Coordinates of C-alpha atoms in Angstrom, one line a residue:
M1 CA -2.3 3.0 26.5
N2 CA -0.7 5.8 24.2
K3 CA 2.7 4.1 24.3
V4 CA 1.2 0.8 23.5
L5 CA -0.5 1.9 20.2
S6 CA 3.1 3.2 19.0
T7 CA 4.7 -0.2 20.0
P8 CA 5.8 -3.1 17.5
I9 CA 3.4 -6.1 17.1
K10 CA 5.8 -8.4 18.9
E11 CA 6.2 -6.3 22.0
V12 CA 2.5 -5.7 22.1
S13 CA 1.7 -9.5 21.7
Q14 CA 4.1 -10.2 24.5
K15 CA 1.9 -7.8 26.7
I16 CA -1.1 -9.4 25.9
Y17 CA 0.5 -12.9 26.4
S18 CA 1.7 -11.8 29.8
G19 CA -1.5 -10.4 30.9
A20 CA -0.1 -6.7 31.1
V21 CA -2.9 -5.4 28.8
K22 CA -6.1 -6.7 27.5
P23 CA -7.2 -7.0 23.8
S24 CA -10.3 -4.9 24.6
E25 CA -8.1 -2.1 26.3
I26 CA -6.1 -1.9 22.9
C27 CA -9.4 -2.1 21.0
K28 CA -11.1 0.7 22.8
A29 CA -8.0 3.0 22.4
S30 CA -7.7 2.4 18.9
V31 CA -11.3 3.1 18.1
N32 CA -11.4 6.1 20.2
L33 CA -8.0 7.1 18.3
T34 CA -10.0 6.9 14.9
S35 CA -12.4 9.7 16.2
I36 CA -9.4 11.9 17.2
V37 CA -7.8 11.7 13.7
K38 CA -11.1 11.5 11.9
P39 CA -10.1 14.9 9.9
L40 CA -7.6 12.9 7.9
N41 CA -10.2 10.7 6.6
A42 CA -8.2 7.6 6.6
Y43 CA -11.5 5.3 7.3
I44 CA -14.5 4.9 5.0
T45 CA -16.2 2.7 7.7
V46 CA -15.1 2.2 11.3
T47 CA -16.1 -1.4 12.3
S48 CA -16.3 -0.6 15.9
D49 CA -19.1 -3.4 16.5
V50 CA -16.8 -6.0 14.7
A51 CA -13.7 -4.8 16.7
E52 CA -15.5 -5.0 20.0
E53 CA -16.9 -8.3 19.5
Q54 CA -13.4 -9.6 18.3
A55 CA -11.7 -8.0 21.2
S56 CA -14.2 -9.5 23.8
K57 CA -13.5 -13.2 22.3
A58 CA -9.6 -12.3 22.4
D59 CA -10.0 -11.4 26.1
V60 CA -11.7 -14.8 26.8
R61 CA -8.7 -16.7 25.0
Q62 CA -6.5 -14.4 27.1
R63 CA -7.8 -15.6 30.4
K64 CA -7.8 -19.3 29.0
N65 CA -4.3 -19.2 27.9
S66 CA -5.3 -20.1 24.5
L67 CA -4.4 -17.1 22.2
L68 CA -3.9 -18.0 18.7
G69 CA -0.5 -16.3 18.1
Q70 CA 1.2 -12.9 17.7
L71 CA -1.7 -11.4 15.8
D72 CA -4.3 -12.3 18.6
G73 CA -5.9 -9.2 20.0
I74 CA -4.0 -6.7 17.4
P75 CA -5.9 -4.0 15.7
I76 CA -5.6 -4.1 11.7
A77 CA -7.4 -2.3 8.8
V78 CA -8.4 -3.4 5.4
K79 CA -8.4 -1.1 2.2
D80 CA -12.2 -1.0 1.2
N81 CA -11.4 -2.7 -2.1
Y82 CA -11.2 -6.1 0.0
C83 CA -14.6 -8.2 0.7
V84 CA -15.7 -8.3 4.4
K85 CA -18.6 -10.5 5.1
G86 CA -21.9 -8.2 6.0
K87 CA -19.8 -4.8 6.1
P88 CA -19.6 -2.3 3.4
T89 CA -17.2 -2.9 0.4
T90 CA -17.4 0.3 -1.6
C91 CA -14.2 0.6 -3.5
A92 CA -14.7 4.4 -2.8
S93 CA -17.4 4.5 -5.5
R94 CA -21.0 5.2 -5.8
M95 CA -21.3 2.2 -7.8
L96 CA -20.7 0.0 -4.8
A97 CA -21.7 2.4 -2.0
N98 CA -24.5 -0.2 -0.8
F99 CA -22.7 -3.2 -1.5
S100 CA -21.9 -5.6 1.5
P101 CA -20.4 -9.0 0.6
G102 CA -21.3 -12.5 1.6
Y103 CA -17.8 -13.5 2.2
D104 CA -14.6 -12.7 3.3
A105 CA -11.4 -12.0 1.2
T106 CA -9.0 -14.7 1.8
V107 CA -6.4 -12.3 3.1
Y108 CA -8.8 -11.0 5.8
E109 CA -10.1 -14.5 6.8
R110 CA -6.6 -15.6 7.5
L111 CA -5.9 -12.4 9.7
R112 CA -9.3 -13.0 11.6
K113 CA -8.7 -16.7 12.2
Q114 CA -5.3 -15.7 13.8
G115 CA -7.3 -13.4 16.4
A116 CA -6.5 -9.9 14.4
I117 CA -9.1 -7.3 15.2
L118 CA -10.7 -5.3 12.3
I119 CA -10.7 -1.6 13.1
G120 CA -12.2 -0.5 9.8
K121 CA -12.2 -0.1 6.0
T122 CA -9.8 2.4 4.8
N123 CA -10.1 5.2 1.8
L124 CA -8.6 4.7 -1.6
D125 CA -9.0 6.5 -5.2
E126 CA -12.0 5.0 -6.7
F127 CA -11.7 1.6 -7.6
A128 CA -7.9 2.0 -6.7
M129 CA -7.2 4.2 -9.9
G130 CA -5.2 6.9 -8.5
S131 CA -2.0 7.8 -6.8
G132 CA -3.1 10.5 -4.1
T133 CA -6.0 9.0 -2.6
I134 CA -7.9 12.4 -3.7
D135 CA -10.5 10.6 -6.0
S136 CA -12.7 9.0 -3.7
L137 CA -16.5 9.3 -3.4
Y138 CA -15.9 9.9 0.3
G139 CA -13.5 12.7 -0.1
P140 CA -9.5 12.9 0.2
T141 CA -7.2 11.4 2.6
K142 CA -4.9 13.7 4.5
N143 CA -1.3 12.9 5.2
L144 CA -0.5 13.0 9.0
W145 CA 3.0 14.4 8.3
G146 CA 2.9 18.0 7.4
S147 CA -0.7 18.3 9.3
E148 CA -1.5 20.3 12.4
M149 CA -2.6 17.1 13.9
L150 CA 1.0 15.8 13.9
S151 CA 2.2 18.5 16.3
Q152 CA -0.8 18.5 18.2
F153 CA -0.8 14.8 19.1
Y154 CA 2.4 13.3 18.1
S155 CA 6.3 13.4 18.8
Y156 CA 9.2 11.4 17.5
K157 CA 12.5 10.1 18.6
S158 CA 15.7 11.7 16.7
E159 CA 19.3 11.0 17.7
N160 CA 18.2 10.1 21.3
C161 CA 16.1 13.3 21.9
T162 CA 12.4 13.6 21.8
V163 CA 11.2 15.9 18.9
I164 CA 7.8 17.9 18.8
P165 CA 7.0 18.7 15.2
R166 CA 6.9 22.2 14.4
K167 CA 3.4 24.0 14.3
L168 CA 2.3 24.8 10.9
H169 CA 0.7 28.1 9.9
E170 CA -3.1 27.6 9.6
K171 CA -3.3 28.1 6.1
T172 CA -0.8 25.7 5.2
T173 CA -2.1 23.4 2.5
W174 CA -2.3 19.8 3.6
R175 CA -0.1 17.3 2.1
I176 CA -1.6 14.1 0.1
A177 CA -1.2 10.6 1.6
G178 CA 0.0 9.0 -1.7
G179 CA -2.4 6.4 -3.4
S180 CA -4.2 4.6 -4.0
S181 CA -3.8 2.8 -0.5
G182 CA -3.6 6.3 1.3
G183 CA -6.2 5.5 3.8
S184 CA -4.4 2.3 5.0
A185 CA -1.1 4.2 5.0
V186 CA -2.6 7.0 7.5
A187 CA -4.5 4.6 9.6
V188 CA -1.1 2.8 10.4
A189 CA 0.9 6.0 10.6
T190 CA -1.7 7.5 13.1
G191 CA -1.5 4.5 15.3
T192 CA -5.1 3.6 14.8
C193 CA -4.1 0.0 13.9
Y194 CA -0.7 -1.8 13.8
A195 CA -0.9 -2.7 10.2
A196 CA -3.1 -2.5 7.1
L197 CA -3.9 -4.2 4.0
G198 CA -3.4 -2.3 0.7
S199 CA -3.3 -3.4 -2.9
D200 CA -0.5 -2.9 -5.2
T201 CA -1.0 -2.7 -9.0
G202 CA 1.6 0.1 -10.1
G203 CA 3.0 1.1 -6.6
S204 CA -0.4 1.6 -4.7
T205 CA 1.0 0.3 -1.5
R206 CA 4.7 1.7 -1.7
N207 CA 3.7 5.0 -3.1
P208 CA 1.6 5.9 0.1
A209 CA 4.2 4.1 2.3
S210 CA 6.9 6.5 1.0
Y211 CA 4.9 9.6 1.5
C212 CA 3.7 8.5 5.2
G213 CA 7.2 7.2 6.4
L214 CA 6.1 3.5 6.5
I215 CA 7.1 0.0 5.3
G216 CA 5.0 -0.9 2.3
L217 CA 5.5 -4.3 1.0
K218 CA 4.2 -5.4 -2.5
P219 CA 5.1 -9.3 -2.4
T220 CA 5.8 -11.5 -5.5
Y221 CA 2.7 -11.7 -7.7
G222 CA 0.8 -15.1 -6.8
L223 CA 2.5 -15.5 -3.2
V224 CA -0.6 -14.0 -1.6
S225 CA -4.2 -14.8 -2.6
R226 CA -6.2 -12.3 -4.7
Y227 CA -9.5 -14.0 -3.6
G228 CA -12.0 -11.3 -2.5
L229 CA -9.8 -8.4 -3.8
I230 CA -12.0 -6.5 -6.1
P231 CA -9.7 -6.5 -9.4
L232 CA -8.3 -3.7 -11.1
L233 CA -5.5 -5.3 -13.4
N234 CA -5.8 -9.2 -12.8
S235 CA -2.3 -10.0 -14.0
M236 CA -0.6 -7.3 -11.7
D237 CA -2.9 -6.8 -8.6
V238 CA -1.2 -7.9 -5.6
P239 CA -2.3 -7.7 -1.9
G240 CA 0.0 -5.2 0.0
I241 CA 1.1 -4.7 3.5
L242 CA 1.6 -1.3 5.2
A243 CA 3.4 -1.4 8.7
R244 CA 5.8 0.6 10.9
T245 CA 8.6 -2.0 10.9
V246 CA 9.9 -4.6 8.8
D247 CA 9.3 -7.1 11.5
D248 CA 5.6 -6.1 11.6
A249 CA 5.3 -6.5 7.9
V250 CA 6.9 -10.1 8.1
I251 CA 4.3 -11.0 10.9
I252 CA 1.4 -10.0 8.4
L253 CA 2.9 -11.7 5.5
N254 CA 3.4 -15.0 7.2
A255 CA -0.2 -14.9 8.3
I256 CA -1.7 -14.2 4.8
A257 CA 0.7 -15.8 2.2
G258 CA 0.3 -19.2 0.8
C259 CA -1.8 -21.2 -1.7
D260 CA -5.5 -20.8 -2.0
P261 CA -7.7 -23.1 -4.1
A262 CA -10.2 -20.2 -4.4
D263 CA -7.5 -18.3 -6.3
P264 CA -6.1 -19.9 -9.4
T265 CA -3.4 -17.2 -9.6
A266 CA -2.0 -18.0 -6.2
V267 CA 1.0 -20.2 -6.4
Q268 CA 0.2 -23.6 -5.5
K269 CA 2.9 -24.6 -3.1
E270 CA 3.4 -24.6 0.7
Y271 CA 4.5 -21.2 2.1
V272 CA 7.6 -21.3 4.2
S273 CA 7.4 -18.8 6.9
I274 CA 10.1 -16.0 6.8
K275 CA 12.4 -15.5 10.0
L276 CA 14.6 -12.6 10.0
P277 CA 18.0 -12.6 11.9
E278 CA 18.8 -9.8 14.4
T279 CA 22.3 -9.5 13.3
I280 CA 22.5 -9.2 9.5
D281 CA 25.7 -9.2 7.3
V282 CA 25.3 -7.6 3.8
G283 CA 29.0 -8.0 3.1
N284 CA 28.4 -10.5 0.3
L285 CA 25.5 -8.8 -1.3
R286 CA 25.7 -7.3 -4.9
V287 CA 23.6 -4.2 -5.1
G288 CA 22.4 -2.8 -8.5
L289 CA 21.7 0.9 -9.1
P290 CA 19.5 1.1 -12.1
K291 CA 20.5 4.4 -14.1
E292 CA 17.1 4.8 -15.7
Y293 CA 15.5 5.6 -12.2
G294 CA 17.6 8.7 -11.7
V295 CA 14.9 10.3 -13.8
K296 CA 14.2 14.0 -14.3
G297 CA 12.2 15.3 -11.5
I298 CA 13.9 13.4 -8.6
S299 CA 14.6 15.9 -5.9
N300 CA 18.0 16.5 -4.5
E301 CA 16.9 15.3 -1.1
V302 CA 15.7 11.8 -2.6
Q303 CA 19.0 11.7 -4.8
D304 CA 20.9 12.3 -1.5
C305 CA 19.0 9.5 0.3
W306 CA 19.8 7.1 -2.6
D307 CA 23.5 7.9 -2.4
D308 CA 23.7 7.9 1.4
V309 CA 22.2 4.3 1.6
A310 CA 24.4 3.0 -1.4
R311 CA 27.2 4.3 0.6
H312 CA 26.2 2.7 4.0
L313 CA 25.9 -0.6 1.9
E314 CA 29.5 -0.2 0.3
E315 CA 30.9 0.7 3.8
A316 CA 29.5 -2.7 5.1
G317 CA 31.0 -4.6 2.4
A318 CA 28.5 -4.9 -0.2
S319 CA 29.3 -4.5 -3.7
V320 CA 27.5 -1.5 -5.3
V321 CA 27.2 -1.3 -9.2
P322 CA 25.5 0.8 -11.7
V323 CA 23.0 -1.2 -14.0
S324 CA 20.7 -0.9 -16.6
L325 CA 17.0 -1.7 -17.3
P326 CA 16.7 -0.4 -20.8
H327 CA 12.9 -0.7 -21.4
T328 CA 11.7 1.1 -17.9
D329 CA 10.7 4.3 -19.9
Y330 CA 8.3 2.2 -21.7
S331 CA 6.8 0.5 -18.7
I332 CA 4.4 3.1 -17.5
V333 CA 3.0 3.7 -21.2
C334 CA 2.8 -0.2 -21.5
Y335 CA 0.9 -0.3 -18.2
S336 CA -1.5 2.4 -19.2
V337 CA -2.5 0.3 -22.0
L338 CA -3.0 -2.9 -20.1
N339 CA -4.7 -1.2 -17.1
R340 CA -7.3 0.4 -19.0
C341 CA -8.0 -2.7 -21.1
D342 CA -8.5 -4.7 -17.9
V343 CA -10.6 -2.0 -16.3
A344 CA -12.8 -2.0 -19.5
S345 CA -13.3 -5.7 -19.0
N346 CA -13.7 -6.0 -15.2
L347 CA -15.9 -3.2 -14.6
A348 CA -18.5 -4.3 -17.5
C349 CA -20.4 -6.2 -14.9
Y350 CA -21.7 -3.1 -13.2
D351 CA -24.8 -2.3 -15.5
G352 CA -27.5 -1.6 -12.9
I353 CA -28.7 -5.3 -13.4
E354 CA -26.2 -7.7 -12.0
Y355 CA -24.0 -5.6 -9.5
G356 CA -23.8 -2.4 -8.0
H357 CA -25.9 0.9 -8.4
R358 CA -29.1 1.1 -10.3
A359 CA -30.3 4.3 -11.9
D360 CA -33.9 5.2 -12.0
E361 CA -34.4 4.6 -15.5
S362 CA -36.9 2.2 -17.1
S363 CA -37.3 3.5 -20.8
S364 CA -35.0 0.8 -22.2
A365 CA -32.2 -1.5 -21.4
H366 CA -29.8 0.8 -23.2
E367 CA -30.7 3.9 -21.3
L368 CA -30.5 1.9 -18.0
Y369 CA -27.0 0.8 -18.7
K370 CA -25.9 4.2 -19.8
K371 CA -27.4 6.2 -16.6
T372 CA -26.5 3.7 -14.3
R373 CA -22.7 3.7 -15.3
S374 CA -22.7 7.4 -15.8
E375 CA -24.0 8.0 -12.2
G376 CA -22.1 5.3 -10.7
F377 CA -18.4 6.0 -11.8
N378 CA -16.3 9.1 -11.7
N379 CA -14.8 10.8 -14.6
V380 CA -11.5 9.0 -13.8
V381 CA -13.0 5.4 -14.0
K382 CA -15.4 6.5 -17.0
G383 CA -12.3 7.6 -19.0
R384 CA -10.4 4.5 -18.3
I385 CA -13.2 2.4 -19.3
L386 CA -13.7 4.1 -22.6
V387 CA -10.0 4.3 -23.6
G388 CA -10.0 0.5 -22.5
N389 CA -12.7 -0.3 -25.0
Y390 CA -11.1 1.7 -27.6
F391 CA -7.8 -0.4 -27.4
L392 CA -9.8 -3.6 -27.6
L393 CA -11.6 -2.9 -30.8
A394 CA -10.8 -5.4 -33.3
E395 CA -9.0 -3.1 -35.5
N396 CA -6.9 -1.6 -32.7
Y397 CA -6.2 -4.8 -30.6
K398 CA -2.8 -5.7 -32.4
E399 CA -1.7 -2.1 -32.4
Y400 CA -2.2 -1.5 -28.7
Y401 CA -2.8 -4.6 -26.5
L402 CA -0.8 -7.2 -28.1
K403 CA 2.1 -4.5 -28.4
A404 CA 1.8 -3.8 -24.8
M405 CA 1.9 -7.5 -23.9
K406 CA 5.2 -7.8 -26.1
M407 CA 6.7 -4.8 -24.3
R408 CA 5.8 -6.1 -20.8
R409 CA 7.7 -9.4 -21.6
L410 CA 10.8 -7.4 -22.6
I411 CA 10.5 -5.4 -19.3
A412 CA 10.4 -8.5 -17.5
Q413 CA 13.7 -9.8 -19.4
D414 CA 15.4 -6.7 -18.4
F415 CA 15.3 -7.8 -14.8
D416 CA 16.2 -11.5 -15.7
V417 CA 19.2 -10.3 -17.2
I418 CA 20.0 -8.5 -14.2
W419 CA 19.6 -11.2 -11.7
N420 CA 21.6 -13.6 -14.1
N421 CA 24.4 -11.2 -13.9
N422 CA 24.7 -12.0 -10.0
I423 CA 22.7 -8.9 -8.8
D424 CA 21.1 -9.7 -5.5
I425 CA 18.7 -6.6 -5.0
L426 CA 18.0 -3.4 -6.7
L427 CA 18.0 -0.1 -4.8
T428 CA 15.8 2.8 -6.4
P429 CA 13.9 5.8 -5.4
T430 CA 10.2 4.9 -4.6
T431 CA 8.9 8.3 -5.1
L432 CA 10.6 11.2 -6.7
T433 CA 10.0 13.8 -4.1
E434 CA 8.5 14.3 -0.5
A435 CA 4.6 14.3 -0.4
P436 CA 3.4 17.0 -2.5
S437 CA 0.8 19.5 -1.1
Y438 CA -2.8 18.7 -2.3
H439 CA -2.6 22.1 -4.2
E440 CA 0.5 21.0 -6.0
F441 CA -0.9 17.5 -6.9
A442 CA -4.3 18.8 -7.9
Q443 CA -2.6 20.9 -10.6
L444 CA -2.3 17.8 -13.0
D445 CA -4.9 15.4 -13.8
N446 CA -5.1 11.7 -12.5
Q447 CA -3.4 10.2 -15.5
T448 CA -0.4 12.6 -15.8
Q449 CA 0.0 12.2 -12.0
C450 CA 0.1 8.4 -12.4
L451 CA 2.7 8.6 -15.0
I452 CA 4.9 10.5 -12.7
Q453 CA 4.1 8.9 -9.4
D454 CA 4.4 5.3 -10.8
H455 CA 7.6 5.4 -12.7
C456 CA 9.7 3.9 -10.1
T457 CA 7.3 1.4 -8.5
Q458 CA 5.4 0.1 -11.7
P459 CA 8.1 -2.2 -13.3
A460 CA 8.0 -4.4 -10.3
N461 CA 4.6 -5.1 -10.8
M462 CA 5.1 -5.6 -15.0
A463 CA 7.9 -8.4 -13.9
G464 CA 5.9 -9.6 -10.8
L465 CA 8.8 -9.0 -8.7
P466 CA 8.6 -8.4 -4.9
A467 CA 9.4 -5.0 -3.6
I468 CA 9.5 -2.9 -0.4
N469 CA 9.4 0.7 0.4
V470 CA 11.7 1.6 3.3
P471 CA 11.7 5.2 5.0
I472 CA 15.2 6.9 5.2
K473 CA 14.9 10.1 6.8
L474 CA 12.9 13.5 6.9
S475 CA 13.1 16.1 4.5
R476 CA 14.0 19.8 5.5
N477 CA 10.0 20.3 5.5
E478 CA 9.8 17.4 8.2
L479 CA 8.2 15.1 5.5
P480 CA 9.5 11.3 5.0
L481 CA 11.8 10.4 2.4
S482 CA 12.1 6.9 1.2
L483 CA 13.8 4.3 -1.0
Q484 CA 12.6 1.2 -2.6
I485 CA 14.1 -2.3 -2.8
M486 CA 13.5 -4.9 -5.4
A487 CA 14.6 -8.6 -5.5
P488 CA 13.9 -11.6 -7.8
L489 CA 10.7 -13.6 -7.6
F490 CA 9.8 -15.3 -4.5
H491 CA 13.1 -13.9 -2.8
E492 CA 11.1 -12.3 0.0
Q493 CA 13.5 -13.5 2.6
R494 CA 16.3 -11.8 1.1
L495 CA 14.3 -8.6 0.4
L496 CA 13.0 -8.3 4.0
T497 CA 16.5 -9.1 5.2
V498 CA 18.2 -6.1 3.4
A499 CA 15.2 -3.8 4.4
K500 CA 15.6 -4.5 8.2
W501 CA 19.3 -3.8 7.7
I502 CA 18.8 -0.7 6.1
E503 CA 15.9 0.1 8.8
Q504 CA 18.6 -0.5 11.6
I505 CA 21.0 1.6 10.0
V506 CA 19.0 4.7 9.2
Q507 CA 16.8 4.8 12.3
F508 CA 14.0 6.6 10.8
P509 CA 12.1 8.5 13.6
R510 CA 9.1 6.6 14.8
L511 CA 6.0 8.7 15.7
E512 CA 4.7 8.4 19.4
L513 CA 1.3 9.6 20.7
K514 CA 1.6 12.1 23.4
E515 CA 0.2 11.5 26.7
S516 CA -2.0 14.6 26.2
C517 CA -3.9 12.6 23.3
L518 CA -6.5 11.1 25.8
L519 CA -7.9 7.7 24.6
E520 CA -9.8 6.5 27.7

């Protein structure tokens, strides 16, 4: 069963269809593994009761030869800012610690209806405001890579040989998982599920995918319904996908994408399923390398990855050219303004009366609001609310909000110019370094870290573009190094095809559970 949990979805599905393995057996192993890797704190809630019930129904469908498709019997996880009926949906905040919604988010509902098994709800920065998954009511999530657990329970194939990761000194500081979807990333990396939903507003799916050695897909804005995703920034939030392979990400995307009457921001046209070829030719591809992404702070190892993949593309016949996106440096500042404005608006409903935590205060409505919000939100969230309300004051509105919206248009136009000059994709870093240690990361405040961590990922959200993280190789410290690909709006087919080609070329090492990790 250990090998099954490390296998791509398509192959596991074939085993289920052939009767070689039961969904309930996979489910049991997955739930047991969540207990073994619990110290990494990937999950806020392990939904073992739901999983066992869903797996039992999948067993029945298996016996009757009436399986629902490739996802039937496949364990998945969902970031804890997506609504799941009757289960806690906390956003990692005290404000929603006792909230159980009465409906399912569209993306989860679509996965459930195709037979996917919910293993649990995953950890995140409170209300998805962060880039490390360290600002959670339930504690930080730890990266599997660089942890003692990696050498204890996992191995990987490298150049046709099995490698046992080196053991670390007991006092080694653990590495962050990235954020804000760090829990989903670690859930997939450890093998407790085959894929997980994250959300991506400024890089919150691609960033943890980069640090955890995973595929992290941010679809075009509007391609996937946001209904049931508790909002951070309405005009940029996108459901994201974390998976171990590009093919696995495609299977999940095909299951969740498409129009949704419940979400007015979802594109109202029929979704055409993506099918990737096994043999890929990139000879006619024009690849842009934006000079603005080679910023100060990029590590030599990430730069080498960027250069190496660009060289591979050129050797395969692609045309690789330098390009410019001149407003890139303004993107993160623009995002900081728009983010706080939306946060101030979206979180206004949490007042102790309509939604969420209610303080023990009855002297006045004003005091109830003040105490409730003071108790319910952490300092990061409270800071963003206060700044957002300042930006939205009548005397500040034009100076901050309207200027930020105009800058957003210029950033989007930069990409339009690139595409109109016949550039097919952009190749950039995702993050500037390998995963920092918790000690390194905690030296800077949440805002400063977001300015650094989101530099390469955020512009795609500003323009609504599809983007994907692809792991490339391991650093000298045996930590994942990754790159990002971006494509024009609704060109997921092209984006994923190129990502698969790179995946095949670089052969990033895939973790496998050791037989000594007992799951029975």
